[in-house]
Tab-separated table of C-alpha atoms and ligand atoms in Angstrom:
chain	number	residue	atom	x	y	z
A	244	UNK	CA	19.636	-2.422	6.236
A	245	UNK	CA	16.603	-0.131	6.697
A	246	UNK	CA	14.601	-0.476	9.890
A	247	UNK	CA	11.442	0.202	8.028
A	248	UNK	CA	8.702	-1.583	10.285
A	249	UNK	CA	10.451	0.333	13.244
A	250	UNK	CA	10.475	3.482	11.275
A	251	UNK	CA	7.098	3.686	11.265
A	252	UNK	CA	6.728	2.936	14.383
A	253	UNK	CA	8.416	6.119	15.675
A	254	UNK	CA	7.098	8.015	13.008
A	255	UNK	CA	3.256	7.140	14.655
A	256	UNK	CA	4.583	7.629	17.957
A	257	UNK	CA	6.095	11.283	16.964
A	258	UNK	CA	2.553	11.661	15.638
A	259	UNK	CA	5.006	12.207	12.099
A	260	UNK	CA	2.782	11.503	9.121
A	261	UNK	CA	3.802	9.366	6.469
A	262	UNK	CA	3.212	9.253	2.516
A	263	UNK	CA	3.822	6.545	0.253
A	264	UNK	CA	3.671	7.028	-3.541
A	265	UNK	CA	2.482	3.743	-5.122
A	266	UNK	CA	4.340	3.063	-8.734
A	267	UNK	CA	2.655	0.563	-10.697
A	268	UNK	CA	5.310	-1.299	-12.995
A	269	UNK	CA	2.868	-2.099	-15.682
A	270	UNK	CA	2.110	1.641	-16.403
A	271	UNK	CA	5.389	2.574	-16.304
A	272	UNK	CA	8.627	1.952	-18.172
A	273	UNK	CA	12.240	1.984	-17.146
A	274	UNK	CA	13.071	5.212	-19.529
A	275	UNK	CA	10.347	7.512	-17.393
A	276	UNK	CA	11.759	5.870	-13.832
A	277	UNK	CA	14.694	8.110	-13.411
A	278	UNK	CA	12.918	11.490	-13.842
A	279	UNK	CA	9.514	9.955	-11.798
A	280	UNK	CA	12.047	8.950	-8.919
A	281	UNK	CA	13.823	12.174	-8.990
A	282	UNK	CA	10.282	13.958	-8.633
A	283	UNK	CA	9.627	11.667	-5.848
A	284	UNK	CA	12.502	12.442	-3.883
A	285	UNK	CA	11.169	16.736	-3.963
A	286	UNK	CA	7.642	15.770	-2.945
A	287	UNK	CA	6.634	14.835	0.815
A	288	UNK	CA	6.793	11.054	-0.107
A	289	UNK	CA	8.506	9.119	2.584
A	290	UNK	CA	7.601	5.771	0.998
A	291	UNK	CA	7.904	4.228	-2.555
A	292	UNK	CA	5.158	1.097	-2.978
A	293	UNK	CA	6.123	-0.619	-5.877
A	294	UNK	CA	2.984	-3.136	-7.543
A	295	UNK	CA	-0.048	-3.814	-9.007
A	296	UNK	CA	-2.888	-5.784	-9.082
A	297	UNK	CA	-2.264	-7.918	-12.495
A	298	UNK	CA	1.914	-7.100	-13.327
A	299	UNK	CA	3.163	-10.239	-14.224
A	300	UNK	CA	6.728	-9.165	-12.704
A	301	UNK	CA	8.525	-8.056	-15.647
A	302	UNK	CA	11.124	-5.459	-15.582
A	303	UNK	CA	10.462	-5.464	-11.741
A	304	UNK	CA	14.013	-5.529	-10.765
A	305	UNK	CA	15.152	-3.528	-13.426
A	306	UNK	CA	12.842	-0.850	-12.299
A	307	UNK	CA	13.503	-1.173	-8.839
A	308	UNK	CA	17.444	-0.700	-9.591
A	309	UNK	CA	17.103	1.939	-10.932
A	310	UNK	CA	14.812	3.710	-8.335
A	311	UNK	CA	16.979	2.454	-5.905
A	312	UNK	CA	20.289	4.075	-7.955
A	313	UNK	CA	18.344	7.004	-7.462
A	314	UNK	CA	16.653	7.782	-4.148
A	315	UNK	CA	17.520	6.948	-0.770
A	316	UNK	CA	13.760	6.436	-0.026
A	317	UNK	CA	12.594	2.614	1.628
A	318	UNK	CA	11.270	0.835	-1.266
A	319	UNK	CA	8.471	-1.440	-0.567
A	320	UNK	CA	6.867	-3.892	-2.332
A	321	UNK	CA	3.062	-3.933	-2.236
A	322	UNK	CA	2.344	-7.103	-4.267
A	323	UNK	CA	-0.283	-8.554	-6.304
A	324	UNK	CA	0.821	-11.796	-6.859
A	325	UNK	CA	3.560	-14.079	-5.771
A	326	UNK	CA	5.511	-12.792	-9.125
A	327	UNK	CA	5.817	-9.435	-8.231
A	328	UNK	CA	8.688	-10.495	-5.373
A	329	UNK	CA	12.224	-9.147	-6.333
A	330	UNK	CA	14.962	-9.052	-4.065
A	331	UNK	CA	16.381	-5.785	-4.931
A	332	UNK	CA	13.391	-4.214	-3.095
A	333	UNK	CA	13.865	-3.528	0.986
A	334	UNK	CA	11.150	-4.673	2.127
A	335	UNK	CA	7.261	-6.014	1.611
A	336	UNK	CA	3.455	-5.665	2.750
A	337	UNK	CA	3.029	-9.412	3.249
A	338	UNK	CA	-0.493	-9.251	2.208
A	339	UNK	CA	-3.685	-10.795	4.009
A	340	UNK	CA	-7.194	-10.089	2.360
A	341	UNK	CA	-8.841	-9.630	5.309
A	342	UNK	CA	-12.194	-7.800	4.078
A	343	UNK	CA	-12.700	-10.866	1.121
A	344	UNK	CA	-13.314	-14.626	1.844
A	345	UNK	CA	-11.259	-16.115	-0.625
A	346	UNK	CA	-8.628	-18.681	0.527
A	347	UNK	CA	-6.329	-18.174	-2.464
A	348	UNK	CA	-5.490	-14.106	-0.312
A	349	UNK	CA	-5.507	-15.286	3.081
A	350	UNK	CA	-3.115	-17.865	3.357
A	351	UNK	CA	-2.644	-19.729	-0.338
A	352	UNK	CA	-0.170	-17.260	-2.455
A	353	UNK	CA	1.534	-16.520	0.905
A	354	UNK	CA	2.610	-20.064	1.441
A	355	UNK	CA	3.401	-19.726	-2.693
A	356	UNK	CA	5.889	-16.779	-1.616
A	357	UNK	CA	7.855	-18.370	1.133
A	358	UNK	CA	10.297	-20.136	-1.306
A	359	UNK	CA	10.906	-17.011	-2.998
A	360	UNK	CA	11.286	-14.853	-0.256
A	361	UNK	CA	13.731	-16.894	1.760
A	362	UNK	CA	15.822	-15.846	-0.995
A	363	UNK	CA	15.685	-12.479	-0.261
A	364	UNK	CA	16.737	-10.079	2.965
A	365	UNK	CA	13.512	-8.216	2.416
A	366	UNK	CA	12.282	-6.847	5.659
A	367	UNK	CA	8.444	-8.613	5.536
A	368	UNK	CA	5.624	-6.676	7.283
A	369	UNK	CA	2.582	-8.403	7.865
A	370	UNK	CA	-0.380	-6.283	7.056
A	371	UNK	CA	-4.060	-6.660	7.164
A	372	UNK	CA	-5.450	-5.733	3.623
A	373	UNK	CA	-9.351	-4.547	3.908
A	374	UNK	CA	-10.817	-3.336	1.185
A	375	UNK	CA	-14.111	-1.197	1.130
A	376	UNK	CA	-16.764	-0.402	-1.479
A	377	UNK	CA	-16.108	3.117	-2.865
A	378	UNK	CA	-18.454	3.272	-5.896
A	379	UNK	CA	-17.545	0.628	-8.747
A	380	UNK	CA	-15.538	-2.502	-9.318
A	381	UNK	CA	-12.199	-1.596	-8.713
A	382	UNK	CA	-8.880	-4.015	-10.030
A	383	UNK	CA	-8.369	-5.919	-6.619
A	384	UNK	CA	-12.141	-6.613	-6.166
A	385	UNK	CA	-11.569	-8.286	-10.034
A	386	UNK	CA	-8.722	-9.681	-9.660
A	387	UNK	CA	-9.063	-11.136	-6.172
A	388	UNK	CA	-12.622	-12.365	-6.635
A	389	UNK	CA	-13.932	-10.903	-3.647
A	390	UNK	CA	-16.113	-8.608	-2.594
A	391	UNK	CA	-15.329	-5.210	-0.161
A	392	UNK	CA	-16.759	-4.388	2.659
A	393	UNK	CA	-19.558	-1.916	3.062
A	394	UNK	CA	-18.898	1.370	3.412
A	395	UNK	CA	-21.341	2.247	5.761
A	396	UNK	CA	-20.668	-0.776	8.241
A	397	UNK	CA	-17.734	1.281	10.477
A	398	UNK	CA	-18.425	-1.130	13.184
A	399	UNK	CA	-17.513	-4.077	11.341
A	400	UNK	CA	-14.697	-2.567	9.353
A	401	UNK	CA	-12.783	-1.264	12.730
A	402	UNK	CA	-13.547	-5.136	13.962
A	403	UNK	CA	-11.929	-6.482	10.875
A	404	UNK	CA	-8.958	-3.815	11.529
A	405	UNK	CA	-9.219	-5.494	15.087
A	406	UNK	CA	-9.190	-9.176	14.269
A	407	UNK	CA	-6.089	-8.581	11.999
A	408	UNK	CA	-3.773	-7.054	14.726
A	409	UNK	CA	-4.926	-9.616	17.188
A	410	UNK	CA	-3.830	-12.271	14.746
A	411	UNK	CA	-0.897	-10.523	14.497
A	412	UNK	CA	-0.660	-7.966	11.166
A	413	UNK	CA	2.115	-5.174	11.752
A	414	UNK	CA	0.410	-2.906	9.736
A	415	UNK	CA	-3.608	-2.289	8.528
A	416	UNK	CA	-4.230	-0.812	5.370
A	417	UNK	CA	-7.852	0.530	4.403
A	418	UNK	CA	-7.960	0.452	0.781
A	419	UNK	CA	-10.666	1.953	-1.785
A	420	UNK	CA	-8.941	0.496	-4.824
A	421	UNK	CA	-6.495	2.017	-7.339
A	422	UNK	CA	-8.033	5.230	-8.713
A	423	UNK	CA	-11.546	4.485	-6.705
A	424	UNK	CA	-14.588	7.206	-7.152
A	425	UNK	CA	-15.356	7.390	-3.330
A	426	UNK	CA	-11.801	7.146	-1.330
A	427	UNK	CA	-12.381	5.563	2.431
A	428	UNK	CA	-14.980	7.481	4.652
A	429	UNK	CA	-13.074	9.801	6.859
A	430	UNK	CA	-15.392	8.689	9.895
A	431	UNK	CA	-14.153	4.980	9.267
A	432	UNK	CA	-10.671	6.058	8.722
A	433	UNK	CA	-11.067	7.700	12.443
A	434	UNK	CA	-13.423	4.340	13.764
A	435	UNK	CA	-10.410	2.264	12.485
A	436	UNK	CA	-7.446	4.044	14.479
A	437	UNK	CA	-9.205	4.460	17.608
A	438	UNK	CA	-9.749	0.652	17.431
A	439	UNK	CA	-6.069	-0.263	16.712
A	440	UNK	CA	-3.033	0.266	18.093
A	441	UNK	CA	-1.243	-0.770	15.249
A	442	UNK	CA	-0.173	1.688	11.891
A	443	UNK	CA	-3.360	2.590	9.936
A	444	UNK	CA	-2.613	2.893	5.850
A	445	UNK	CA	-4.849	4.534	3.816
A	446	UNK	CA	-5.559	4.856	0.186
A	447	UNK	CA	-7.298	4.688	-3.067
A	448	UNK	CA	-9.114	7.618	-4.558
A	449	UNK	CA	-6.906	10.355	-2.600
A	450	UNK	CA	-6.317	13.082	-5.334
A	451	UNK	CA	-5.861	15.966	-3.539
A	452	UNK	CA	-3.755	17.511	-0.931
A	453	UNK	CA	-6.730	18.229	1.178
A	454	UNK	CA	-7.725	14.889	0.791
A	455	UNK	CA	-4.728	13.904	2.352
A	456	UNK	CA	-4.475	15.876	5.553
A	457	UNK	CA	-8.327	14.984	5.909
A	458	UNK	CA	-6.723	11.073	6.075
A	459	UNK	CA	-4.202	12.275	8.588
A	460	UNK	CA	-6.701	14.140	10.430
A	461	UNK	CA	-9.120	11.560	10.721
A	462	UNK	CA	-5.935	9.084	11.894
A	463	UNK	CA	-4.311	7.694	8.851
A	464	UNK	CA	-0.361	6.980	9.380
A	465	UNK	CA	0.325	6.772	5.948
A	466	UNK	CA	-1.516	7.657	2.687
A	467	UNK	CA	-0.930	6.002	-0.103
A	468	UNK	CA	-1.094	8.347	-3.515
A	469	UNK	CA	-0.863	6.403	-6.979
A	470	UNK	CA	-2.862	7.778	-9.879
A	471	UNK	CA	-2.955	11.396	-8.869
A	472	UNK	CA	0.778	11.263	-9.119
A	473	UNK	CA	0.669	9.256	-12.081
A	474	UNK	CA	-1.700	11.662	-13.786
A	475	UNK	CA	0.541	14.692	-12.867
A	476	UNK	CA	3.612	14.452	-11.629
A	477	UNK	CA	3.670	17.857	-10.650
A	478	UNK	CA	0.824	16.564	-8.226
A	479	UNK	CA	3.019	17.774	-4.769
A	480	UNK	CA	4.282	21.233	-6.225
B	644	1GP	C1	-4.013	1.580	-4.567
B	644	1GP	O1	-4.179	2.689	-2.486
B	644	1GP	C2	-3.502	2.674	-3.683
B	644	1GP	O2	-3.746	0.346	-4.026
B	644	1GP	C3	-3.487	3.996	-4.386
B	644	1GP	O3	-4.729	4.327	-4.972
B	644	1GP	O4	-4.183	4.981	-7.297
B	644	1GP	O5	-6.297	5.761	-6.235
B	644	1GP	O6	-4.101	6.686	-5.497
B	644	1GP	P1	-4.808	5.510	-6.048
């Protein structure tokens, strides 16, 4: 079993970054997974996110066989709904919508999940989801029915970040949304870690490898890169 939570851990305290290449199973079928997983495993990624905001689940542990046949890489899950749970996966970001005020994301589809997951050995990480504006309506903002925080407001994003360790998240993750115009400000990214002690997780609009040591710079653990890689998947060459 993978110690993936602890992993982290002494990755932040080795000041080690981390990056996590999101796959979204709806935009990708099982033929392509071999070659995308072999790709992953020459690139920097130290993290596979597997999910999406509307997948429906199928193929999901299919896919996740065959990444796991393939790479030696923690596989995470990094779910939009209670469907997209499979047991072949080592672990999950149990998901809280902090940043939106909608029920259904803070407590509703994780009691849904419990059933499911005590199935499953997957390592569960809580983690604080906040999502801020970045320049249009991105698929979470849809999907969840909320709305993100504003951009400019650092102070209350780095409370939010606060609230959600107090009650007890493992992990925070600042998110601009799946292929967002404007990724996180780089001044909230840096408001946000030297408010928390916890891991910091950023991503959404990150599409360049500046972009990403900016993130680390500013105090991001972990980026989070899906649609640059999915555009190219020479992206890390
Ligand atoms: C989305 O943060 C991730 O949840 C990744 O975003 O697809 O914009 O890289 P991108």
């Amino acid at each position: 079993m993978k110690a993936i939570y602890q992993n982290i851990l002494s990755a932040k305290s080795q000041h080690k970054k981390l990056v996590a290449i999101l796959l979204d199973p709806d935009k990708l079928d099982l033929e392509q997974a071999k070659e995308l997983v072999l790709k992953i495993n020459q690139s920097p990624a130290t993290h596979i996110f597997v999910g999406g905001s509307s997948f429906n689940g199928n193929h999901l542990c299919d896919l996740i066989r065959i990444l796991k046949r393939n790479t030696q890489l923690p596989i995470l899950l990094f779910p939009g709904n209670s469907k997209q749970i499979s047991a072949e996966a080592d672990g999950i970001l149990f998901l809280q919508l902090l940043s939106g005020r909608n029920p259904d994301y803070l407590i509703e589809h994780q009691v849904d999940s419990v059933p499911v997951l005590e199935k499953t050995a997957l390592e569960i990480i809580s983690t604080g989801y906040i999502l801020i504006e970045s320049g249009g309506e991105t698929a979470v903002e849809r999907v969840s029915k909320t709305k993100p925080l504003d951009r400019n407001n650092h102070d209350y994003v780095s409370q939010t970040a606060k609230a959600g360790e107090l009650i007890g998240n493992k992990l925070i993750y600042l998110e601009a949304g799946s292929g967002a115009k404007n990724a996180v400000p780089l001044e909230m990214i840096s408001n946000v870690a030297k408010r928390i002690s916890i891991p910091l997780i950023v991503g959404g609009g990150i599409r360049s490898k500046k972009a990403i040591d900016d993130a680390f710079n500013a105090g991001a653990d972990m980026v989070v890169i899906g649609t640059a890689f999915e555009n190219d998947i020479n992206f890390f060459d």
